Coordinates of C-alpha atoms in Angstrom, one line a residue:
M1 CA 204.7 -18.9 220.8
W2 CA 202.5 -19.3 217.7
A3 CA 200.4 -16.3 218.6
A4 CA 203.4 -14.1 219.1
A5 CA 204.9 -15.1 215.8
C6 CA 201.6 -14.3 214.1
V7 CA 201.3 -11.0 215.7
A8 CA 204.8 -10.2 214.6
A9 CA 204.1 -11.3 211.1
G10 CA 200.8 -9.4 210.8
A11 CA 201.9 -6.2 212.5
G12 CA 203.7 -4.7 209.6
E13 CA 202.2 -1.3 208.7
G14 CA 200.0 -1.5 205.6
E15 CA 200.4 -5.3 205.2
R16 CA 197.4 -7.1 203.8
P17 CA 195.7 -9.4 206.3
F18 CA 194.6 -12.0 203.8
H19 CA 197.0 -14.2 201.9
V20 CA 196.6 -17.1 199.4
E21 CA 199.4 -19.6 198.5
S22 CA 199.3 -22.6 196.2
F23 CA 201.5 -25.7 196.5
L24 CA 201.6 -28.1 193.5
R25 CA 203.7 -31.2 193.9
L26 CA 204.4 -34.1 191.5
G27 CA 205.9 -37.1 193.1
W28 CA 206.5 -40.8 193.4
D29 CA 205.6 -43.1 196.4
D30 CA 207.0 -46.6 196.6
N31 CA 204.5 -47.9 199.2
V32 CA 201.4 -45.8 199.2
T33 CA 199.4 -48.2 201.5
Y34 CA 202.2 -48.8 204.1
A35 CA 202.2 -52.6 203.2
E36 CA 204.8 -55.0 204.3
E37 CA 204.3 -57.2 201.3
N38 CA 202.6 -56.6 197.9
K39 CA 203.7 -53.0 197.9
V40 CA 201.9 -50.5 195.6
D41 CA 204.1 -47.9 194.1
T42 CA 202.6 -44.9 192.3
F43 CA 203.0 -41.5 190.7
Y44 CA 201.0 -38.9 192.5
I45 CA 199.9 -35.2 192.2
R46 CA 199.2 -33.1 195.2
E47 CA 197.5 -29.6 195.1
E48 CA 197.2 -27.7 198.3
L49 CA 196.0 -24.2 199.1
A50 CA 196.9 -22.1 202.1
L51 CA 194.3 -19.4 203.0
T52 CA 195.4 -17.2 205.9
F53 CA 194.0 -14.2 207.6
D54 CA 195.9 -12.3 210.3
K55 CA 194.5 -9.2 212.0
T56 CA 196.1 -7.3 214.8
Y57 CA 193.9 -4.7 216.5
E58 CA 194.2 -2.5 219.6
T59 CA 193.2 -5.1 222.2
G60 CA 194.0 -8.4 220.5
F61 CA 194.8 -10.6 217.6
L62 CA 192.9 -13.0 215.3
G63 CA 194.6 -15.6 213.1
L64 CA 192.8 -18.0 210.7
R65 CA 194.3 -20.7 208.6
Y66 CA 192.6 -23.1 206.2
R67 CA 194.6 -25.6 204.2
P68 CA 192.6 -27.9 201.8
A69 CA 194.6 -30.4 199.8
I70 CA 193.8 -33.2 197.3
D71 CA 196.2 -36.1 196.4
W72 CA 195.6 -38.0 193.2
Y73 CA 197.3 -41.4 192.9
E74 CA 197.8 -42.9 189.4
N75 CA 198.0 -46.4 190.8
Y76 CA 196.2 -47.5 194.0
G77 CA 195.8 -51.3 193.5
D78 CA 193.3 -51.7 190.6
D79 CA 192.6 -48.1 189.9
S80 CA 193.5 -44.5 190.5
K81 CA 192.4 -42.7 193.7
E82 CA 191.8 -39.3 195.1
E83 CA 192.2 -38.3 198.8
W84 CA 191.2 -35.1 200.5
T85 CA 192.8 -33.4 203.5
H86 CA 191.4 -30.4 205.4
A87 CA 193.2 -28.5 208.1
V88 CA 191.9 -25.5 210.0
D89 CA 193.6 -23.4 212.7
V90 CA 192.0 -20.5 214.6
N91 CA 194.0 -18.5 217.1
W92 CA 192.4 -15.6 219.0
M93 CA 193.9 -13.5 221.7
Q94 CA 191.9 -10.8 223.5
M95 CA 192.9 -8.4 226.3
M96 CA 190.2 -8.4 228.9
G97 CA 191.8 -5.6 230.9
R98 CA 195.3 -4.3 231.6
R99 CA 196.3 -7.5 233.5
L100 CA 193.9 -10.1 232.1
S101 CA 193.9 -11.8 228.7
L102 CA 192.1 -14.7 227.0
Q103 CA 193.5 -16.9 224.3
V104 CA 191.5 -19.4 222.3
A105 CA 193.1 -22.0 220.0
E106 CA 191.3 -24.4 217.7
A107 CA 192.8 -27.0 215.3
F108 CA 190.8 -29.3 213.1
F109 CA 192.0 -32.0 210.7
H110 CA 190.1 -34.3 208.4
Y111 CA 191.9 -37.1 206.5
D112 CA 190.6 -39.5 204.0
R113 CA 193.3 -41.9 205.1
S114 CA 195.3 -41.9 208.3
E115 CA 199.1 -42.0 208.5
I116 CA 201.2 -44.1 210.9
V117 CA 201.5 -41.2 213.3
D118 CA 198.1 -39.5 213.6
S119 CA 197.3 -36.0 214.5
D120 CA 197.0 -37.0 218.2
G121 CA 200.6 -38.3 218.2
V122 CA 199.5 -42.0 218.6
L123 CA 201.0 -44.7 216.4
R124 CA 198.2 -46.2 214.4
Q125 CA 198.3 -48.6 211.5
P126 CA 194.9 -48.7 209.8
N127 CA 194.5 -46.7 206.6
Y128 CA 191.1 -45.3 207.5
G129 CA 189.5 -41.8 207.3
Y130 CA 189.1 -39.8 210.4
M131 CA 188.8 -36.3 211.9
Y132 CA 190.6 -34.9 214.9
N133 CA 189.8 -31.7 216.7
T134 CA 191.4 -29.9 219.6
A135 CA 190.0 -26.7 221.2
A136 CA 191.6 -24.9 224.1
G137 CA 191.0 -21.7 226.1
T138 CA 193.6 -20.1 228.4
L139 CA 192.9 -17.2 230.8
T140 CA 196.0 -15.4 232.0
A141 CA 196.3 -12.9 234.8
V142 CA 199.5 -10.7 235.3
L143 CA 199.7 -10.3 239.1
T144 CA 203.0 -8.3 239.0
P145 CA 205.3 -7.3 236.2
K146 CA 207.2 -10.5 236.7
L147 CA 204.5 -12.9 238.0
R148 CA 201.6 -14.4 236.1
V149 CA 199.1 -17.2 236.6
S150 CA 196.9 -19.0 234.1
G151 CA 194.1 -21.6 233.9
S152 CA 193.2 -23.6 230.8
L153 CA 190.5 -25.9 229.5
R154 CA 191.0 -28.2 226.5
H155 CA 188.9 -30.7 224.6
Q156 CA 190.1 -33.2 222.1
L157 CA 188.1 -35.6 220.0
L158 CA 188.8 -38.3 217.4
R159 CA 186.2 -39.7 215.1
Y160 CA 186.7 -42.4 212.5
V161 CA 184.5 -42.5 209.3
E162 CA 184.0 -46.3 209.3
D163 CA 181.6 -47.4 212.0
E164 CA 183.4 -50.6 213.0
I165 CA 186.7 -48.6 213.6
A166 CA 184.8 -45.8 215.2
D167 CA 183.3 -48.1 217.8
R168 CA 186.8 -49.1 218.8
E169 CA 188.8 -45.9 218.5
D170 CA 186.6 -42.8 218.9
Y171 CA 187.4 -40.9 222.1
D172 CA 187.0 -37.6 223.9
I173 CA 189.6 -36.0 226.2
W174 CA 188.9 -33.2 228.6
S175 CA 191.9 -31.5 230.1
Y176 CA 192.1 -29.0 232.9
G177 CA 195.3 -27.1 233.8
A178 CA 196.9 -24.3 235.8
Q179 CA 200.3 -22.7 235.7
M180 CA 202.2 -20.0 237.6
G181 CA 205.3 -18.4 236.1
T182 CA 207.8 -15.8 237.2
Q183 CA 210.5 -14.0 235.4
V184 CA 214.0 -14.3 236.8
G185 CA 216.3 -11.6 235.5
K186 CA 215.9 -10.5 231.9
S187 CA 216.2 -13.8 230.1
T188 CA 214.7 -16.7 232.3
T189 CA 211.2 -17.7 233.2
L190 CA 210.5 -20.3 235.8
F191 CA 207.1 -22.0 236.1
V192 CA 205.1 -24.7 237.9
D193 CA 202.1 -26.4 236.5
G194 CA 199.5 -29.1 236.9
S195 CA 196.8 -30.8 234.8
V196 CA 194.1 -33.4 234.8
D197 CA 193.3 -35.4 231.6
D198 CA 190.1 -37.4 231.4
I199 CA 189.9 -39.7 228.4
S200 CA 186.8 -41.8 227.5
Y201 CA 186.2 -44.1 224.5
E202 CA 182.8 -44.0 222.9
G203 CA 182.4 -47.7 222.2
S204 CA 183.8 -49.3 225.4
G205 CA 181.8 -52.4 226.3
K206 CA 180.0 -52.8 223.0
T207 CA 179.8 -56.3 221.5
Q208 CA 182.3 -56.7 218.7
R209 CA 185.0 -59.2 217.7
V210 CA 188.2 -57.3 218.5
E211 CA 191.8 -58.3 217.7
L212 CA 194.2 -57.8 220.6
P213 CA 197.9 -57.7 219.4
G214 CA 200.1 -59.7 221.8
Y215 CA 197.2 -61.5 223.5
R216 CA 197.5 -65.3 223.6
D217 CA 193.9 -65.9 222.4
S218 CA 194.2 -63.2 219.8
F219 CA 190.5 -62.0 220.0
V220 CA 187.9 -60.9 222.5
E221 CA 184.2 -60.4 221.8
E222 CA 183.8 -57.1 223.5
I223 CA 185.4 -53.7 222.9
P224 CA 187.9 -53.2 225.8
N225 CA 187.6 -50.2 228.1
R226 CA 190.7 -48.0 227.9
D227 CA 189.2 -45.0 229.9
S228 CA 191.5 -43.3 232.3
I229 CA 192.2 -40.1 234.3
T230 CA 195.7 -38.8 234.3
Y231 CA 197.2 -36.3 236.8
N232 CA 200.4 -34.4 236.0
I233 CA 202.4 -32.0 238.2
G234 CA 205.7 -30.4 237.2
A235 CA 208.0 -27.5 236.8
G236 CA 210.2 -26.0 234.1
L237 CA 212.1 -23.1 232.8
E238 CA 212.5 -21.1 229.6
R239 CA 215.7 -19.3 229.0
V240 CA 217.1 -17.0 226.3
F241 CA 220.8 -17.7 226.7
S242 CA 221.7 -15.4 223.8
P243 CA 220.1 -14.2 220.6
N244 CA 221.6 -17.4 219.1
L245 CA 220.5 -19.9 221.8
L246 CA 217.1 -20.5 223.3
G247 CA 216.0 -23.4 225.5
R248 CA 213.0 -24.9 227.3
L249 CA 213.1 -27.7 229.9
R250 CA 210.1 -29.2 231.7
G251 CA 209.7 -32.2 234.0
G252 CA 207.5 -33.7 236.7
Y253 CA 205.5 -36.7 237.7
T254 CA 202.4 -38.5 236.2
Y255 CA 199.8 -40.7 237.9
K256 CA 197.2 -42.5 235.8
D257 CA 194.1 -44.1 237.1
M258 CA 192.7 -46.7 234.7
D259 CA 189.2 -47.9 234.7
A260 CA 189.7 -51.5 233.5
A261 CA 193.3 -52.6 233.3
L262 CA 195.1 -55.6 235.0
Q263 CA 196.6 -53.0 237.4
S264 CA 194.3 -50.1 238.4
D265 CA 196.9 -47.4 238.2
D266 CA 200.4 -46.5 236.9
D267 CA 202.9 -43.7 237.6
S268 CA 206.0 -42.4 236.0
P269 CA 208.3 -39.3 235.8
Y270 CA 208.0 -37.3 232.6
G271 CA 210.3 -34.8 230.9
E272 CA 210.6 -32.7 227.8
A273 CA 213.4 -30.5 226.4
Q274 CA 213.8 -28.2 223.4
V275 CA 216.7 -26.1 222.3
T276 CA 217.0 -23.8 219.3
I277 CA 220.4 -22.9 218.0
I278 CA 221.2 -20.2 215.5
P279 CA 225.0 -20.2 215.1
V280 CA 224.8 -17.8 212.2
P281 CA 221.9 -15.8 210.8
T282 CA 221.6 -18.3 207.9
T283 CA 221.4 -21.5 210.0
R284 CA 218.6 -22.6 212.4
L285 CA 218.7 -25.9 214.3
T286 CA 215.9 -27.1 216.7
L287 CA 216.3 -30.3 218.8
S288 CA 213.6 -31.7 221.0
A289 CA 213.0 -34.8 223.2
A290 CA 210.1 -36.0 225.4
Y291 CA 209.3 -39.0 227.7
S292 CA 205.9 -39.6 229.3
L293 CA 202.9 -41.9 229.9
Y294 CA 200.6 -41.5 226.9
Q295 CA 197.2 -42.8 225.6
S296 CA 197.3 -46.3 224.2
G297 CA 197.3 -46.9 220.4
L298 CA 196.5 -50.6 220.9
Q299 CA 193.2 -52.2 222.0
T300 CA 195.3 -54.7 224.2
F301 CA 196.6 -52.0 226.6
A302 CA 195.1 -49.1 228.6
N303 CA 198.4 -47.2 228.7
Q304 CA 201.7 -46.8 227.0
T305 CA 205.1 -45.1 227.7
R306 CA 206.1 -42.8 224.8
T307 CA 209.5 -41.5 223.8
T308 CA 209.9 -38.9 221.1
L309 CA 213.0 -37.3 219.5
S310 CA 213.2 -34.8 216.7
A311 CA 215.6 -32.5 214.9
N312 CA 215.0 -29.8 212.3
L313 CA 217.8 -28.0 210.4
A314 CA 217.4 -25.1 207.9
H315 CA 220.3 -23.4 206.2
D316 CA 220.3 -20.6 203.6
L317 CA 223.0 -21.5 201.1
T318 CA 222.4 -18.2 199.3
R319 CA 219.7 -15.5 199.3
R320 CA 217.6 -17.7 197.0
I321 CA 218.5 -21.3 198.0
T322 CA 217.4 -22.9 201.3
V323 CA 218.1 -26.5 202.4
A324 CA 216.0 -28.1 205.2
I325 CA 216.6 -31.5 206.9
Y326 CA 214.4 -33.1 209.5
A327 CA 214.3 -36.4 211.5
A328 CA 211.7 -37.7 214.0
Y329 CA 211.5 -40.8 216.1
Y330 CA 208.5 -42.2 218.1
Q331 CA 208.7 -45.2 220.4
S332 CA 205.6 -46.7 222.2
D333 CA 206.4 -49.2 225.0
Y334 CA 203.6 -51.5 226.3
D335 CA 203.8 -53.4 229.6
T336 CA 201.7 -56.5 230.3
K337 CA 200.6 -55.1 233.7
N338 CA 198.7 -52.3 231.7
A339 CA 196.8 -54.8 229.6
V340 CA 193.0 -54.4 229.6
D341 CA 191.2 -56.6 232.0
L342 CA 189.4 -58.6 229.3
V343 CA 192.5 -60.7 229.0
A344 CA 192.9 -63.5 231.5
D345 CA 196.1 -62.4 233.3
E346 CA 199.6 -61.0 232.7
A347 CA 200.9 -64.4 231.6
S348 CA 198.5 -64.4 228.6
V349 CA 199.9 -61.1 227.2
E350 CA 203.3 -60.3 225.8
D351 CA 204.7 -56.8 226.3
G352 CA 206.5 -55.0 223.4
S353 CA 207.3 -51.9 221.6
E354 CA 206.4 -50.1 218.4
T355 CA 208.6 -47.5 216.7
S356 CA 208.1 -45.0 213.9
S357 CA 211.0 -43.1 212.4
S358 CA 211.3 -40.6 209.5
V359 CA 213.9 -38.5 207.8
G360 CA 213.6 -36.1 205.0
A361 CA 215.3 -33.2 203.1
R362 CA 214.1 -30.4 200.9
V363 CA 215.9 -27.9 198.7
S364 CA 214.0 -24.7 197.8
Y365 CA 214.9 -22.1 195.2
R366 CA 213.2 -18.7 195.4
V367 CA 212.6 -17.6 191.8
D368 CA 211.1 -14.2 192.7
N369 CA 209.1 -12.6 195.6
N370 CA 206.0 -14.8 194.8
N371 CA 207.4 -18.0 193.3
W372 CA 209.5 -20.9 194.7
I373 CA 210.4 -24.3 193.2
D374 CA 211.7 -27.2 195.4
L375 CA 212.7 -30.8 195.5
G376 CA 212.0 -33.1 198.4
Y377 CA 212.7 -36.7 199.6
S378 CA 211.4 -38.5 202.7
F379 CA 211.8 -42.0 204.2
S380 CA 209.7 -43.5 206.9
D381 CA 209.7 -46.8 208.8
F382 CA 207.3 -48.6 211.1
S383 CA 208.1 -51.7 213.1
S384 CA 206.3 -53.6 215.9
D385 CA 207.2 -56.4 218.3
F386 CA 203.7 -57.8 218.0
R387 CA 203.1 -60.5 215.5
E388 CA 199.6 -59.2 214.5
R389 CA 201.0 -55.9 213.5
V390 CA 202.6 -55.2 210.1
G391 CA 205.9 -53.4 209.6
A392 CA 206.4 -51.1 206.7
Q393 CA 208.9 -48.8 204.9
R394 CA 208.1 -46.0 202.6
N395 CA 210.1 -43.7 200.2
R396 CA 208.7 -40.6 198.7
V397 CA 210.3 -38.0 196.3
D398 CA 208.6 -35.0 194.8
V399 CA 209.2 -31.7 192.9
G400 CA 207.0 -28.8 193.7
W401 CA 206.0 -25.2 192.8
K402 CA 204.8 -22.7 195.4
I403 CA 203.1 -19.5 194.3
R404 CA 201.9 -16.7 196.5
L405 CA 198.9 -15.0 195.0

């Protein structure tokens, strides 16, 4: 989907392949450190650049994105503070023949401070610096005009800057997948797929005093082992119901083999759905939902069940004014039977849930072909059933200026 959009965007005759955009925002944050008590509110300035390169050639496409950003906080406890963010995207598609293509996608993020929902989708509370990288390659063969098969390989890694956190949280995930899809009629694609995800944590077994939320004794003296292998098999469909309605549905079953949990394995159905509605050319609404087993965000457990919901609405009030509204919800459910085996037994651990929700809105006014001004507001909330975890709420408001150079 991303590659197709980029090809379409970069295919205009005579269009420059390289673009530079600048985003300057002045804002206010009422809880910059996600604290439950002793909140720190501050004025902040954010400057972000977007450097893009899109090149379509006879047998493929290359898209590059680099987005560096710096946030300056006027008040961060006792002093001001600066934080850097770096985001890099690479998307390359190459035709290897009339019926064979290779697509490579790379995404890299570096944050001086983590958010509640990290780049890997896990709910995490510590405000620590880290980097996350995902690289994937997919080889697709078109067997007939309506039938295609593909195989993929993906690697993910998470690396924290601080050694003590890195020992507990750094991981690598290797994923292997295959898919077969067939077109039914002019507007429907059916597919079946399967994948294997192998996650390993770098510091498992090291000697370190580790807090375990929900555990009766609170601490263990060894970093728990949350390594696992997950097997997924499923089927789905994509359908263009009309130019104004597009949908995707996928479901299947997951089996997870855990190296060191109170129960050695877990299984569950999974499902995801997305629909895009365009009732009129000036309005776009996207709704999505997902439910599945997922990697744990807590040292106490080797597994979680995750539910996500999101909605995005954009509406053009006039040719120059656009309003966007979004909402997202994450829920992580932890079961005592999936506790790491360093705890004594199920009776010594309480199960529970953690949730993160956010809503926001932005109004943008296009001054001319190269300049926009906008106003935005967002609210986020984090809550946990575990006594050792801290709930928090955060409000942010900003006014911004975007210029295309």
